[in-house]
Structures are given as C-alpha cells and as structure tokens.
C-alpha cells in the first residue's frame, strides 16, 4: 500500500513560528572600535552650529593681526567692525569677516569628518584630547600673528625678505600639521584649504573690491597666504573632531 504524506503543520503552528522569527531583533551593528562612529542628523546640526560660532568668533581676532601690522587694508565698500577700549582700538576688521570665517570653519571641519569616514581614519586620531585642541588653536593664532609681523609694513615687512617670509610661514604651517595630526586626511584638507582660502581672498579683492594686500604679488594677494591658510586646517580639524566626538556620545546617551 502507498504511504501517505506527512500531515501539513497546522496554521496556528505556522503563525507561531513566523511571529517568533519576526519578533527576534537583530543586534545593533556597531563600527569596529578602531573606526570613527557615524553621526546622526542632530549631531551633525550640533557640530555645524558650534563650528560656525567658533569660526565667527576667532576670525575677526585673526584678521585683526593682518590689518594691525599693515599687511591688509579694507576699502570703503567693506563695513568696518572695530572695538575700542579706553580710547584705544584693539580690533579692526570688517563686518563680512565673522560669517566668512564661520562658513570656512564649517566647510573645513565638514571635509575632515567626511574624509575621516571615507578613508577609515583610526578612531584614536579622530578623538583629540582637549589640550591638543587648545594647542592647535593657539598655535594657528600665533602663526597668523607672525605672518602679519613678518609681512606687514608696521612690522618687519619693510626689510624682511619675501623668500624668508615664505620659508617661515611654510615651515610653521607644516609643523602645525605634523604633530597635531599627521594623517593623510589632514594633509589633503590642508592643501584644499590653502587653495580654496586663497581663491576666496582673490575673489574678495579682484571682484568685490573689499580689501587690498599692500604688498600683493600673486593675483592681488600676498604669495605666502596659502601657507597661512594651510596652517588653519589642523586647528579646525581638531576642533571639528572634538565637537563630533562630544555630539556622538551625546546622541548615544540620549538613545
């Protein structure tokens, strides 16, 4: 006699199996410990806002060095932004400088965080300690002051050779990258900052007529400006990575 096929499982049994399978949640996928963690939308907004404010606050102080030493002069088209204390002017810049530096900080910092993700920068390099962030910002501030001192007419610019100015600003720019970062991400963004920052200044001078470099020798700007801009990248880098680390931890804590 023919053997009968085994009976089909009851529908209730199938439903039970399906519901059990669907109720099992997969464990959350976390990046390896040696890679930076991804940021959610709230963390990105937080980092962007902090970078914009930081750049807007620091930018006028940096720009003031070039105008104070006579390396840079603002034209009538630029709305002045000054600060006087006790009858002495301690800050002389223009109203477009804070938003410009704020935008630059967001752009440079965003490039770092994007390339960190794309190039798998080790997590150890993307979590700088607070002292390193402060040191990087202070170093860039001192380098900016030094460039004004060496190139401005009020400082040593009248008798300091241009080739020596190039050597000093380039060397201090490279020294800002090597000990503070040393990653290929940092070097790539530094080169982009050197080129992009210089291009923006050329536009401000030649197309908008907002300012002039008094010893311009490269399309309206001083030819050492790219090295100055390069030095700013590592400072913004550590600031962006510090903000990103704090924002990511905050998002994880909230969840």
JSON list of C-alpha atoms in Angstrom, two decimals:
[
{"chain": "A", "resi": 1, "resn": "UNK", "atom": "CA", "xyz": [0.00, 0.00, 0.00]},
{"chain": "A", "resi": 2, "resn": "UNK", "atom": "CA", "xyz": [1.13, 3.53, -0.72]},
{"chain": "A", "resi": 3, "resn": "UNK", "atom": "CA", "xyz": [2.47, 5.56, 2.22]},
{"chain": "A", "resi": 4, "resn": "UNK", "atom": "CA", "xyz": [0.59, 8.69, 2.98]},
{"chain": "A", "resi": 5, "resn": "UNK", "atom": "CA", "xyz": [2.47, 12.04, 3.02]},
{"chain": "A", "resi": 6, "resn": "UNK", "atom": "CA", "xyz": [3.03, 13.53, 6.46]},
{"chain": "A", "resi": 7, "resn": "UNK", "atom": "CA", "xyz": [0.27, 15.90, 7.54]},
{"chain": "A", "resi": 8, "resn": "UNK", "atom": "CA", "xyz": [0.83, 19.61, 6.90]},
{"chain": "A", "resi": 9, "resn": "UNK", "atom": "CA", "xyz": [1.54, 21.66, 10.01]},
{"chain": "A", "resi": 10, "resn": "UNK", "atom": "CA", "xyz": [-1.41, 23.44, 11.47]},
{"chain": "A", "resi": 11, "resn": "UNK", "atom": "CA", "xyz": [-1.88, 27.08, 10.57]},
{"chain": "A", "resi": 12, "resn": "UNK", "atom": "CA", "xyz": [-1.62, 28.06, 14.18]},
{"chain": "A", "resi": 13, "resn": "UNK", "atom": "CA", "xyz": [1.79, 26.42, 14.35]},
{"chain": "A", "resi": 14, "resn": "UNK", "atom": "CA", "xyz": [2.97, 28.33, 11.27]},
{"chain": "A", "resi": 15, "resn": "UNK", "atom": "CA", "xyz": [1.71, 31.60, 12.69]},
{"chain": "A", "resi": 16, "resn": "UNK", "atom": "CA", "xyz": [3.54, 30.89, 15.93]},
{"chain": "A", "resi": 17, "resn": "UNK", "atom": "CA", "xyz": [6.80, 30.17, 14.10]},
{"chain": "A", "resi": 18, "resn": "UNK", "atom": "CA", "xyz": [6.51, 33.31, 11.93]},
{"chain": "A", "resi": 19, "resn": "UNK", "atom": "CA", "xyz": [5.67, 35.56, 14.84]},
{"chain": "A", "resi": 20, "resn": "UNK", "atom": "CA", "xyz": [8.60, 34.18, 16.80]},
{"chain": "A", "resi": 21, "resn": "UNK", "atom": "CA", "xyz": [11.00, 34.78, 13.91]},
{"chain": "A", "resi": 22, "resn": "UNK", "atom": "CA", "xyz": [9.77, 38.32, 13.29]},
{"chain": "A", "resi": 23, "resn": "UNK", "atom": "CA", "xyz": [9.89, 39.24, 16.97]},
{"chain": "A", "resi": 24, "resn": "UNK", "atom": "CA", "xyz": [13.58, 38.42, 17.20]},
{"chain": "A", "resi": 25, "resn": "UNK", "atom": "CA", "xyz": [15.50, 41.67, 16.87]},
{"chain": "A", "resi": 26, "resn": "UNK", "atom": "CA", "xyz": [18.90, 41.70, 15.24]},
{"chain": "A", "resi": 27, "resn": "UNK", "atom": "CA", "xyz": [21.68, 43.07, 17.44]},
{"chain": "A", "resi": 28, "resn": "UNK", "atom": "CA", "xyz": [22.65, 46.68, 16.61]},
{"chain": "A", "resi": 29, "resn": "UNK", "atom": "CA", "xyz": [25.53, 47.00, 14.20]},
{"chain": "A", "resi": 30, "resn": "UNK", "atom": "CA", "xyz": [28.36, 48.99, 15.73]},
{"chain": "A", "resi": 31, "resn": "UNK", "atom": "CA", "xyz": [31.51, 50.07, 13.96]},
{"chain": "A", "resi": 32, "resn": "UNK", "atom": "CA", "xyz": [34.80, 48.43, 14.93]},
{"chain": "A", "resi": 33, "resn": "UNK", "atom": "CA", "xyz": [36.48, 50.16, 17.89]},
{"chain": "A", "resi": 34, "resn": "UNK", "atom": "CA", "xyz": [39.30, 51.43, 15.68]},
{"chain": "A", "resi": 35, "resn": "UNK", "atom": "CA", "xyz": [36.96, 53.38, 13.35]},
{"chain": "A", "resi": 36, "resn": "UNK", "atom": "CA", "xyz": [35.08, 56.68, 14.00]},
{"chain": "A", "resi": 37, "resn": "UNK", "atom": "CA", "xyz": [31.38, 56.37, 14.77]},
{"chain": "A", "resi": 38, "resn": "UNK", "atom": "CA", "xyz": [28.77, 57.80, 12.39]},
{"chain": "A", "resi": 39, "resn": "UNK", "atom": "CA", "xyz": [26.79, 60.89, 13.42]},
{"chain": "A", "resi": 40, "resn": "UNK", "atom": "CA", "xyz": [23.02, 61.24, 13.21]},
{"chain": "A", "resi": 41, "resn": "UNK", "atom": "CA", "xyz": [21.20, 64.34, 11.96]},
{"chain": "A", "resi": 42, "resn": "UNK", "atom": "CA", "xyz": [21.04, 66.00, 15.39]},
{"chain": "A", "resi": 43, "resn": "UNK", "atom": "CA", "xyz": [24.76, 65.50, 15.94]},
{"chain": "A", "resi": 44, "resn": "UNK", "atom": "CA", "xyz": [25.55, 66.98, 12.52]},
{"chain": "A", "resi": 45, "resn": "UNK", "atom": "CA", "xyz": [23.45, 70.08, 13.30]},
{"chain": "A", "resi": 46, "resn": "UNK", "atom": "CA", "xyz": [25.16, 70.45, 16.67]},
{"chain": "A", "resi": 47, "resn": "UNK", "atom": "CA", "xyz": [28.67, 70.22, 15.20]},
{"chain": "A", "resi": 48, "resn": "UNK", "atom": "CA", "xyz": [27.79, 72.61, 12.35]},
{"chain": "A", "resi": 49, "resn": "UNK", "atom": "CA", "xyz": [26.44, 75.25, 14.73]},
{"chain": "A", "resi": 50, "resn": "UNK", "atom": "CA", "xyz": [29.46, 75.02, 17.04]},
{"chain": "A", "resi": 51, "resn": "UNK", "atom": "CA", "xyz": [31.94, 75.26, 14.18]},
{"chain": "A", "resi": 52, "resn": "UNK", "atom": "CA", "xyz": [30.13, 78.29, 12.71]},
{"chain": "A", "resi": 53, "resn": "UNK", "atom": "CA", "xyz": [30.13, 80.13, 16.03]},
{"chain": "A", "resi": 54, "resn": "UNK", "atom": "CA", "xyz": [33.77, 79.24, 16.75]},
{"chain": "A", "resi": 55, "resn": "UNK", "atom": "CA", "xyz": [34.90, 80.46, 13.34]},
{"chain": "A", "resi": 56, "resn": "UNK", "atom": "CA", "xyz": [32.87, 83.66, 13.59]},
{"chain": "A", "resi": 57, "resn": "UNK", "atom": "CA", "xyz": [34.40, 84.47, 16.99]},
{"chain": "A", "resi": 58, "resn": "UNK", "atom": "CA", "xyz": [38.01, 83.60, 16.17]},
{"chain": "A", "resi": 59, "resn": "UNK", "atom": "CA", "xyz": [38.09, 85.01, 12.64]},
{"chain": "A", "resi": 60, "resn": "UNK", "atom": "CA", "xyz": [37.99, 88.73, 13.49]},
{"chain": "A", "resi": 61, "resn": "UNK", "atom": "CA", "xyz": [40.77, 88.28, 16.05]},
{"chain": "A", "resi": 62, "resn": "UNK", "atom": "CA", "xyz": [42.99, 86.59, 13.47]},
{"chain": "A", "resi": 63, "resn": "UNK", "atom": "CA", "xyz": [42.15, 89.03, 10.70]},
{"chain": "A", "resi": 64, "resn": "UNK", "atom": "CA", "xyz": [42.93, 91.92, 13.02]},
{"chain": "A", "resi": 65, "resn": "UNK", "atom": "CA", "xyz": [46.61, 90.92, 13.06]},
{"chain": "A", "resi": 66, "resn": "UNK", "atom": "CA", "xyz": [47.00, 91.46, 9.32]},
{"chain": "A", "resi": 67, "resn": "UNK", "atom": "CA", "xyz": [45.30, 94.84, 9.39]},
{"chain": "A", "resi": 68, "resn": "UNK", "atom": "CA", "xyz": [47.09, 95.95, 12.56]},
{"chain": "A", "resi": 69, "resn": "UNK", "atom": "CA", "xyz": [50.52, 95.17, 11.07]},
{"chain": "A", "resi": 70, "resn": "UNK", "atom": "CA", "xyz": [49.65, 96.86, 7.79]},
{"chain": "A", "resi": 71, "resn": "UNK", "atom": "CA", "xyz": [49.60, 93.75, 5.62]},
{"chain": "A", "resi": 72, "resn": "UNK", "atom": "CA", "xyz": [45.92, 94.19, 4.76]},
{"chain": "A", "resi": 73, "resn": "UNK", "atom": "CA", "xyz": [43.71, 97.24, 4.28]},
{"chain": "A", "resi": 74, "resn": "UNK", "atom": "CA", "xyz": [39.93, 97.37, 3.94]},
{"chain": "A", "resi": 75, "resn": "UNK", "atom": "CA", "xyz": [38.32, 99.52, 1.26]},
{"chain": "A", "resi": 76, "resn": "UNK", "atom": "CA", "xyz": [35.29, 101.79, 1.54]},
{"chain": "A", "resi": 77, "resn": "UNK", "atom": "CA", "xyz": [32.96, 99.01, 0.33]},
{"chain": "A", "resi": 78, "resn": "UNK", "atom": "CA", "xyz": [33.70, 96.98, 3.45]},
{"chain": "A", "resi": 79, "resn": "UNK", "atom": "CA", "xyz": [31.62, 97.81, 6.52]},
{"chain": "A", "resi": 80, "resn": "UNK", "atom": "CA", "xyz": [34.12, 98.35, 9.35]},
{"chain": "A", "resi": 81, "resn": "UNK", "atom": "CA", "xyz": [33.97, 96.28, 12.51]},
{"chain": "A", "resi": 82, "resn": "UNK", "atom": "CA", "xyz": [36.05, 97.75, 15.31]},
{"chain": "A", "resi": 83, "resn": "UNK", "atom": "CA", "xyz": [36.40, 97.52, 19.08]},
{"chain": "A", "resi": 84, "resn": "UNK", "atom": "CA", "xyz": [37.77, 100.36, 21.20]},
{"chain": "A", "resi": 85, "resn": "UNK", "atom": "CA", "xyz": [38.75, 100.08, 24.85]},
{"chain": "A", "resi": 86, "resn": "UNK", "atom": "CA", "xyz": [39.86, 103.12, 26.81]},
{"chain": "A", "resi": 87, "resn": "UNK", "atom": "CA", "xyz": [40.20, 105.18, 23.65]},
{"chain": "A", "resi": 88, "resn": "UNK", "atom": "CA", "xyz": [42.47, 102.59, 22.00]},
{"chain": "A", "resi": 89, "resn": "UNK", "atom": "CA", "xyz": [41.40, 100.48, 19.06]},
{"chain": "A", "resi": 90, "resn": "UNK", "atom": "CA", "xyz": [42.12, 96.83, 19.87]},
{"chain": "A", "resi": 91, "resn": "UNK", "atom": "CA", "xyz": [40.21, 95.26, 16.97]},
{"chain": "A", "resi": 92, "resn": "UNK", "atom": "CA", "xyz": [39.99, 96.45, 13.37]},
{"chain": "A", "resi": 93, "resn": "UNK", "atom": "CA", "xyz": [38.32, 94.20, 10.83]},
{"chain": "A", "resi": 94, "resn": "UNK", "atom": "CA", "xyz": [35.23, 94.16, 8.58]},
{"chain": "A", "resi": 95, "resn": "UNK", "atom": "CA", "xyz": [31.63, 93.01, 9.05]},
{"chain": "A", "resi": 96, "resn": "UNK", "atom": "CA", "xyz": [31.94, 90.28, 6.42]},
{"chain": "A", "resi": 97, "resn": "UNK", "atom": "CA", "xyz": [34.80, 88.58, 8.29]},
{"chain": "A", "resi": 98, "resn": "UNK", "atom": "CA", "xyz": [32.79, 86.75, 11.04]},
{"chain": "A", "resi": 99, "resn": "UNK", "atom": "CA", "xyz": [30.36, 85.00, 8.64]},
{"chain": "A", "resi": 100, "resn": "UNK", "atom": "CA", "xyz": [33.19, 84.26, 6.21]},
{"chain": "A", "resi": 101, "resn": "UNK", "atom": "CA", "xyz": [35.33, 82.58, 8.87]},
{"chain": "A", "resi": 102, "resn": "UNK", "atom": "CA", "xyz": [32.25, 80.82, 10.26]},
{"chain": "A", "resi": 103, "resn": "UNK", "atom": "CA", "xyz": [31.48, 79.38, 6.82]},
{"chain": "A", "resi": 104, "resn": "UNK", "atom": "CA", "xyz": [35.12, 78.38, 6.36]},
{"chain": "A", "resi": 105, "resn": "UNK", "atom": "CA", "xyz": [35.14, 76.55, 9.71]},
{"chain": "A", "resi": 106, "resn": "UNK", "atom": "CA", "xyz": [32.01, 74.58, 8.77]},
{"chain": "A", "resi": 107, "resn": "UNK", "atom": "CA", "xyz": [33.40, 73.73, 5.33]},
{"chain": "A", "resi": 108, "resn": "UNK", "atom": "CA", "xyz": [36.86, 72.69, 6.54]},
{"chain": "A", "resi": 109, "resn": "UNK", "atom": "CA", "xyz": [35.55, 70.81, 9.56]},
{"chain": "A", "resi": 110, "resn": "UNK", "atom": "CA", "xyz": [32.95, 69.06, 7.44]},
{"chain": "A", "resi": 111, "resn": "UNK", "atom": "CA", "xyz": [35.62, 67.94, 4.97]},
{"chain": "A", "resi": 112, "resn": "UNK", "atom": "CA", "xyz": [37.63, 66.42, 7.79]},
{"chain": "A", "resi": 113, "resn": "UNK", "atom": "CA", "xyz": [34.70, 64.49, 9.20]},
{"chain": "A", "resi": 114, "resn": "UNK", "atom": "CA", "xyz": [33.65, 63.28, 5.74]},
{"chain": "A", "resi": 115, "resn": "UNK", "atom": "CA", "xyz": [37.14, 62.13, 4.76]},
{"chain": "A", "resi": 116, "resn": "UNK", "atom": "CA", "xyz": [37.65, 60.51, 8.17]},
{"chain": "A", "resi": 117, "resn": "UNK", "atom": "CA", "xyz": [34.68, 58.30, 7.32]},
{"chain": "A", "resi": 118, "resn": "UNK", "atom": "CA", "xyz": [35.66, 57.64, 3.70]},
{"chain": "A", "resi": 119, "resn": "UNK", "atom": "CA", "xyz": [39.34, 56.98, 4.42]},
{"chain": "A", "resi": 120, "resn": "UNK", "atom": "CA", "xyz": [38.69, 54.97, 7.62]},
{"chain": "A", "resi": 121, "resn": "UNK", "atom": "CA", "xyz": [40.82, 57.25, 9.77]},
{"chain": "A", "resi": 122, "resn": "UNK", "atom": "CA", "xyz": [41.61, 55.40, 13.03]},
{"chain": "A", "resi": 123, "resn": "UNK", "atom": "CA", "xyz": [39.39, 56.40, 15.94]},
{"chain": "A", "resi": 124, "resn": "UNK", "atom": "CA", "xyz": [42.44, 57.33, 18.01]},
{"chain": "A", "resi": 125, "resn": "UNK", "atom": "CA", "xyz": [43.24, 60.09, 15.53]},
{"chain": "A", "resi": 126, "resn": "UNK", "atom": "CA", "xyz": [39.66, 61.39, 15.49]},
{"chain": "A", "resi": 127, "resn": "UNK", "atom": "CA", "xyz": [39.35, 61.87, 19.26]},
{"chain": "A", "resi": 128, "resn": "UNK", "atom": "CA", "xyz": [41.92, 64.53, 20.19]},
{"chain": "A", "resi": 129, "resn": "UNK", "atom": "CA", "xyz": [42.27, 65.43, 23.88]},
{"chain": "A", "resi": 130, "resn": "UNK", "atom": "CA", "xyz": [41.17, 68.93, 24.94]},
{"chain": "A", "resi": 131, "resn": "UNK", "atom": "CA", "xyz": [44.75, 70.15, 25.42]},
{"chain": "A", "resi": 132, "resn": "UNK", "atom": "CA", "xyz": [45.51, 69.29, 21.80]},
{"chain": "A", "resi": 133, "resn": "UNK", "atom": "CA", "xyz": [42.50, 71.27, 20.59]},
{"chain": "A", "resi": 134, "resn": "UNK", "atom": "CA", "xyz": [43.57, 74.31, 22.60]},
{"chain": "A", "resi": 135, "resn": "UNK", "atom": "CA", "xyz": [47.17, 73.95, 21.49]},
{"chain": "A", "resi": 136, "resn": "UNK", "atom": "CA", "xyz": [46.16, 73.75, 17.83]},
{"chain": "A", "resi": 137, "resn": "UNK", "atom": "CA", "xyz": [44.01, 76.87, 18.03]},
{"chain": "A", "resi": 138, "resn": "UNK", "atom": "CA", "xyz": [46.69, 78.77, 19.93]},
{"chain": "A", "resi": 139, "resn": "UNK", "atom": "CA", "xyz": [49.40, 77.68, 17.50]},
{"chain": "A", "resi": 140, "resn": "UNK", "atom": "CA", "xyz": [47.37, 78.86, 14.50]},
{"chain": "A", "resi": 141, "resn": "UNK", "atom": "CA", "xyz": [46.67, 82.17, 16.22]},
{"chain": "A", "resi": 142, "resn": "UNK", "atom": "CA", "xyz": [50.38, 82.68, 16.87]},
{"chain": "A", "resi": 143, "resn": "UNK", "atom": "CA", "xyz": [51.24, 81.74, 13.28]},
{"chain": "A", "resi": 144, "resn": "UNK", "atom": "CA", "xyz": [48.70, 84.23, 11.95]},
{"chain": "A", "resi": 145, "resn": "UNK", "atom": "CA", "xyz": [50.20, 86.93, 14.16]},
{"chain": "A", "resi": 146, "resn": "UNK", "atom": "CA", "xyz": [53.69, 86.00, 12.96]},
{"chain": "A", "resi": 147, "resn": "UNK", "atom": "CA", "xyz": [52.70, 86.27, 9.30]},
{"chain": "A", "resi": 148, "resn": "UNK", "atom": "CA", "xyz": [51.39, 89.79, 9.88]},
{"chain": "A", "resi": 149, "resn": "UNK", "atom": "CA", "xyz": [54.52, 90.74, 11.79]},
{"chain": "A", "resi": 150, "resn": "UNK", "atom": "CA", "xyz": [56.88, 89.50, 9.07]},
{"chain": "A", "resi": 151, "resn": "UNK", "atom": "CA", "xyz": [54.94, 90.78, 6.06]},
{"chain": "A", "resi": 152, "resn": "UNK", "atom": "CA", "xyz": [53.22, 93.96, 7.28]},
{"chain": "A", "resi": 153, "resn": "UNK", "atom": "CA", "xyz": [54.66, 97.43, 6.87]},
{"chain": "A", "resi": 154, "resn": "UNK", "atom": "CA", "xyz": [54.23, 98.13, 10.58]},
{"chain": "A", "resi": 155, "resn": "UNK", "atom": "CA", "xyz": [56.23, 95.01, 11.50]},
{"chain": "A", "resi": 156, "resn": "UNK", "atom": "CA", "xyz": [59.32, 93.60, 9.82]},
{"chain": "A", "resi": 157, "resn": "UNK", "atom": "CA", "xyz": [57.84, 93.56, 6.32]},
{"chain": "A", "resi": 158, "resn": "UNK", "atom": "CA", "xyz": [59.81, 96.61, 5.22]},
{"chain": "A", "resi": 159, "resn": "UNK", "atom": "CA", "xyz": [63.14, 94.80, 5.48]},
{"chain": "A", "resi": 160, "resn": "UNK", "atom": "CA", "xyz": [62.34, 91.10, 5.96]},
{"chain": "A", "resi": 161, "resn": "UNK", "atom": "CA", "xyz": [62.98, 89.30, 2.61]},
{"chain": "A", "resi": 162, "resn": "UNK", "atom": "CA", "xyz": [59.95, 87.75, 0.91]},
{"chain": "A", "resi": 163, "resn": "UNK", "atom": "CA", "xyz": [61.71, 84.42, 0.49]},
{"chain": "A", "resi": 164, "resn": "UNK", "atom": "CA", "xyz": [62.38, 84.33, 4.24]},
{"chain": "A", "resi": 165, "resn": "UNK", "atom": "CA", "xyz": [58.71, 85.07, 4.94]},
{"chain": "A", "resi": 166, "resn": "UNK", "atom": "CA", "xyz": [57.75, 82.16, 2.67]},
{"chain": "A", "resi": 167, "resn": "UNK", "atom": "CA", "xyz": [60.17, 79.85, 4.45]},
{"chain": "A", "resi": 168, "resn": "UNK", "atom": "CA", "xyz": [58.97, 80.76, 7.94]},
{"chain": "A", "resi": 169, "resn": "UNK", "atom": "CA", "xyz": [55.23, 80.62, 7.18]},
{"chain": "A", "resi": 170, "resn": "UNK", "atom": "CA", "xyz": [55.55, 77.39, 5.19]},
{"chain": "A", "resi": 171, "resn": "UNK", "atom": "CA", "xyz": [57.63, 75.72, 7.91]},
{"chain": "A", "resi": 172, "resn": "UNK", "atom": "CA", "xyz": [55.25, 76.76, 10.69]},
{"chain": "A", "resi": 173, "resn": "UNK", "atom": "CA", "xyz": [52.32, 75.61, 8.57]},
{"chain": "A", "resi": 174, "resn": "UNK", "atom": "CA", "xyz": [53.81, 72.14, 8.10]},
{"chain": "A", "resi": 175, "resn": "UNK", "atom": "CA", "xyz": [54.67, 71.97, 11.80]},
{"chain": "A", "resi": 176, "resn": "UNK", "atom": "CA", "xyz": [51.02, 72.62, 12.61]},
{"chain": "A", "resi": 177, "resn": "UNK", "atom": "CA", "xyz": [50.04, 69.50, 10.65]},
{"chain": "A", "resi": 178, "resn": "UNK", "atom": "CA", "xyz": [52.73, 67.00, 11.60]},
{"chain": "A", "resi": 179, "resn": "UNK", "atom": "CA", "xyz": [52.47, 66.90, 15.43]},
{"chain": "A", "resi": 180, "resn": "UNK", "atom": "CA", "xyz": [48.77, 67.81, 15.65]},
{"chain": "A", "resi": 181, "resn": "UNK", "atom": "CA", "xyz": [47.53, 65.37, 13.03]},
{"chain": "A", "resi": 182, "resn": "UNK", "atom": "CA", "xyz": [49.95, 63.61, 10.70]},
{"chain": "A", "resi": 183, "resn": "UNK", "atom": "CA", "xyz": [47.15, 61.78, 8.82]},
{"chain": "A", "resi": 184, "resn": "UNK", "atom": "CA", "xyz": [46.69, 61.88, 5.04]},
{"chain": "A", "resi": 185, "resn": "UNK", "atom": "CA", "xyz": [43.19, 63.22, 5.65]},
{"chain": "A", "resi": 186, "resn": "UNK", "atom": "CA", "xyz": [44.72, 66.21, 7.42]},
{"chain": "A", "resi": 187, "resn": "UNK", "atom": "CA", "xyz": [47.29, 66.84, 4.71]},
{"chain": "A", "resi": 188, "resn": "UNK", "atom": "CA", "xyz": [44.68, 66.60, 1.93]},
{"chain": "A", "resi": 189, "resn": "UNK", "atom": "CA", "xyz": [42.32, 69.03, 3.66]},
{"chain": "A", "resi": 190, "resn": "UNK", "atom": "CA", "xyz": [45.27, 71.34, 4.38]},
{"chain": "A", "resi": 191, "resn": "UNK", "atom": "CA", "xyz": [46.07, 71.53, 0.68]},
{"chain": "A", "resi": 192, "resn": "UNK", "atom": "CA", "xyz": [42.41, 72.16, -0.17]},
{"chain": "A", "resi": 193, "resn": "UNK", "atom": "CA", "xyz": [42.26, 74.88, 2.48]},
{"chain": "A", "resi": 194, "resn": "UNK", "atom": "CA", "xyz": [45.42, 76.50, 1.11]},
{"chain": "A", "resi": 195, "resn": "UNK", "atom": "CA", "xyz": [43.99, 76.58, -2.41]},
{"chain": "A", "resi": 196, "resn": "UNK", "atom": "CA", "xyz": [40.36, 77.35, -1.54]},
{"chain": "A", "resi": 197, "resn": "UNK", "atom": "CA", "xyz": [41.09, 80.03, 1.05]},
{"chain": "A", "resi": 198, "resn": "UNK", "atom": "CA", "xyz": [43.44, 81.83, -1.32]},
{"chain": "A", "resi": 199, "resn": "UNK", "atom": "CA", "xyz": [40.88, 81.65, -4.14]},
{"chain": "A", "resi": 200, "resn": "UNK", "atom": "CA", "xyz": [38.22, 83.22, -1.89]},
{"chain": "A", "resi": 201, "resn": "UNK", "atom": "CA", "xyz": [40.55, 86.08, -0.96]},
{"chain": "A", "resi": 202, "resn": "UNK", "atom": "CA", "xyz": [41.38, 86.67, -4.63]},
{"chain": "A", "resi": 203, "resn": "UNK", "atom": "CA", "xyz": [37.65, 86.98, -5.28]},
{"chain": "A", "resi": 204, "resn": "UNK", "atom": "CA", "xyz": [37.12, 89.38, -2.37]},
{"chain": "A", "resi": 205, "resn": "UNK", "atom": "CA", "xyz": [39.86, 91.63, -3.73]},
{"chain": "A", "resi": 206, "resn": "UNK", "atom": "CA", "xyz": [39.51, 91.46, -7.51]},
{"chain": "A", "resi": 207, "resn": "UNK", "atom": "CA", "xyz": [35.75, 91.03, -7.91]},
{"chain": "A", "resi": 208, "resn": "UNK", "atom": "CA", "xyz": [34.18, 92.56, -4.80]},
{"chain": "A", "resi": 209, "resn": "UNK", "atom": "CA", "xyz": [36.84, 95.17, -4.07]},
{"chain": "A", "resi": 210, "resn": "UNK", "atom": "CA", "xyz": [36.51, 94.79, -0.30]},
{"chain": "A", "resi": 211, "resn": "UNK", "atom": "CA", "xyz": [40.18, 94.85, 0.68]},
{"chain": "A", "resi": 212, "resn": "UNK", "atom": "CA", "xyz": [43.77, 95.02, -0.56]},
{"chain": "A", "resi": 213, "resn": "UNK", "atom": "CA", "xyz": [47.06, 93.43, 0.41]},
{"chain": "A", "resi": 214, "resn": "UNK", "atom": "CA", "xyz": [49.59, 96.25, 0.46]},
{"chain": "A", "resi": 215, "resn": "UNK", "atom": "CA", "xyz": [52.45, 94.09, -0.89]},
{"chain": "A", "resi": 216, "resn": "UNK", "atom": "CA", "xyz": [50.40, 91.85, -3.18]},
{"chain": "A", "resi": 217, "resn": "UNK", "atom": "CA", "xyz": [52.43, 89.77, -5.64]},
{"chain": "A", "resi": 218, "resn": "UNK", "atom": "CA", "xyz": [50.01, 86.97, -6.57]},
{"chain": "A", "resi": 219, "resn": "UNK", "atom": "CA", "xyz": [46.71, 87.93, -8.25]},
{"chain": "A", "resi": 220, "resn": "UNK", "atom": "CA", "xyz": [46.07, 90.62, -5.66]},
{"chain": "A", "resi": 221, "resn": "UNK", "atom": "CA", "xyz": [47.15, 88.67, -2.56]},
{"chain": "A", "resi": 222, "resn": "UNK", "atom": "CA", "xyz": [50.47, 88.06, -0.85]},
{"chain": "A", "resi": 223, "resn": "UNK", "atom": "CA", "xyz": [52.04, 84.87, -2.19]},
{"chain": "A", "resi": 224, "resn": "UNK", "atom": "CA", "xyz": [52.60, 83.44, 1.31]},
{"chain": "A", "resi": 225, "resn": "UNK", "atom": "CA", "xyz": [48.84, 83.39, 2.03]},
{"chain": "A", "resi": 226, "resn": "UNK", "atom": "CA", "xyz": [48.40, 79.72, 1.00]},
{"chain": "A", "resi": 227, "resn": "UNK", "atom": "CA", "xyz": [50.80, 78.60, 3.75]},
{"chain": "A", "resi": 228, "resn": "UNK", "atom": "CA", "xyz": [48.86, 80.70, 6.25]},
{"chain": "A", "resi": 229, "resn": "UNK", "atom": "CA", "xyz": [45.62, 79.03, 5.17]},
{"chain": "A", "resi": 230, "resn": "UNK", "atom": "CA", "xyz": [47.23, 75.58, 5.32]},
{"chain": "A", "resi": 231, "resn": "UNK", "atom": "CA", "xyz": [48.09, 76.13, 8.98]},
{"chain": "A", "resi": 232, "resn": "UNK", "atom": "CA", "xyz": [44.46, 76.83, 9.80]},
{"chain": "A", "resi": 233, "resn": "UNK", "atom": "CA", "xyz": [43.28, 73.40, 8.69]},
{"chain": "A", "resi": 234, "resn": "UNK", "atom": "CA", "xyz": [44.75, 71.35, 11.61]},
{"chain": "A", "resi": 235, "resn": "UNK", "atom": "CA", "xyz": [43.28, 73.81, 14.13]},
{"chain": "A", "resi": 236, "resn": "UNK", "atom": "CA", "xyz": [39.78, 73.46, 12.64]},
{"chain": "A", "resi": 237, "resn": "UNK", "atom": "CA", "xyz": [40.33, 69.72, 12.26]},
{"chain": "A", "resi": 238, "resn": "UNK", "atom": "CA", "xyz": [40.86, 69.07, 15.96]},
{"chain": "A", "resi": 239, "resn": "UNK", "atom": "CA", "xyz": [38.00, 71.38, 16.86]},
{"chain": "A", "resi": 240, "resn": "UNK", "atom": "CA", "xyz": [35.63, 69.58, 14.48]},
{"chain": "A", "resi": 241, "resn": "UNK", "atom": "CA", "xyz": [36.70, 66.14, 15.69]},
{"chain": "A", "resi": 242, "resn": "UNK", "atom": "CA", "xyz": [36.31, 67.22, 19.32]},
{"chain": "A", "resi": 243, "resn": "UNK", "atom": "CA", "xyz": [32.79, 68.55, 18.66]},
{"chain": "A", "resi": 244, "resn": "UNK", "atom": "CA", "xyz": [31.91, 65.40, 16.70]},
{"chain": "A", "resi": 245, "resn": "UNK", "atom": "CA", "xyz": [33.11, 63.12, 19.50]},
{"chain": "A", "resi": 246, "resn": "UNK", "atom": "CA", "xyz": [31.04, 65.02, 22.07]},
{"chain": "A", "resi": 247, "resn": "UNK", "atom": "CA", "xyz": [27.95, 65.08, 19.82]},
{"chain": "A", "resi": 248, "resn": "UNK", "atom": "CA", "xyz": [28.19, 61.36, 19.08]},
{"chain": "A", "resi": 249, "resn": "UNK", "atom": "CA", "xyz": [28.48, 60.49, 22.76]},
{"chain": "A", "resi": 250, "resn": "UNK", "atom": "CA", "xyz": [25.53, 62.77, 23.48]},
{"chain": "A", "resi": 251, "resn": "UNK", "atom": "CA", "xyz": [23.40, 61.01, 20.85]},
{"chain": "A", "resi": 252, "resn": "UNK", "atom": "CA", "xyz": [24.31, 57.59, 22.21]},
{"chain": "A", "resi": 253, "resn": "UNK", "atom": "CA", "xyz": [23.47, 58.69, 25.74]},
{"chain": "A", "resi": 254, "resn": "UNK", "atom": "CA", "xyz": [20.10, 60.08, 24.67]},
{"chain": "A", "resi": 255, "resn": "UNK", "atom": "CA", "xyz": [19.22, 56.86, 22.88]}
]
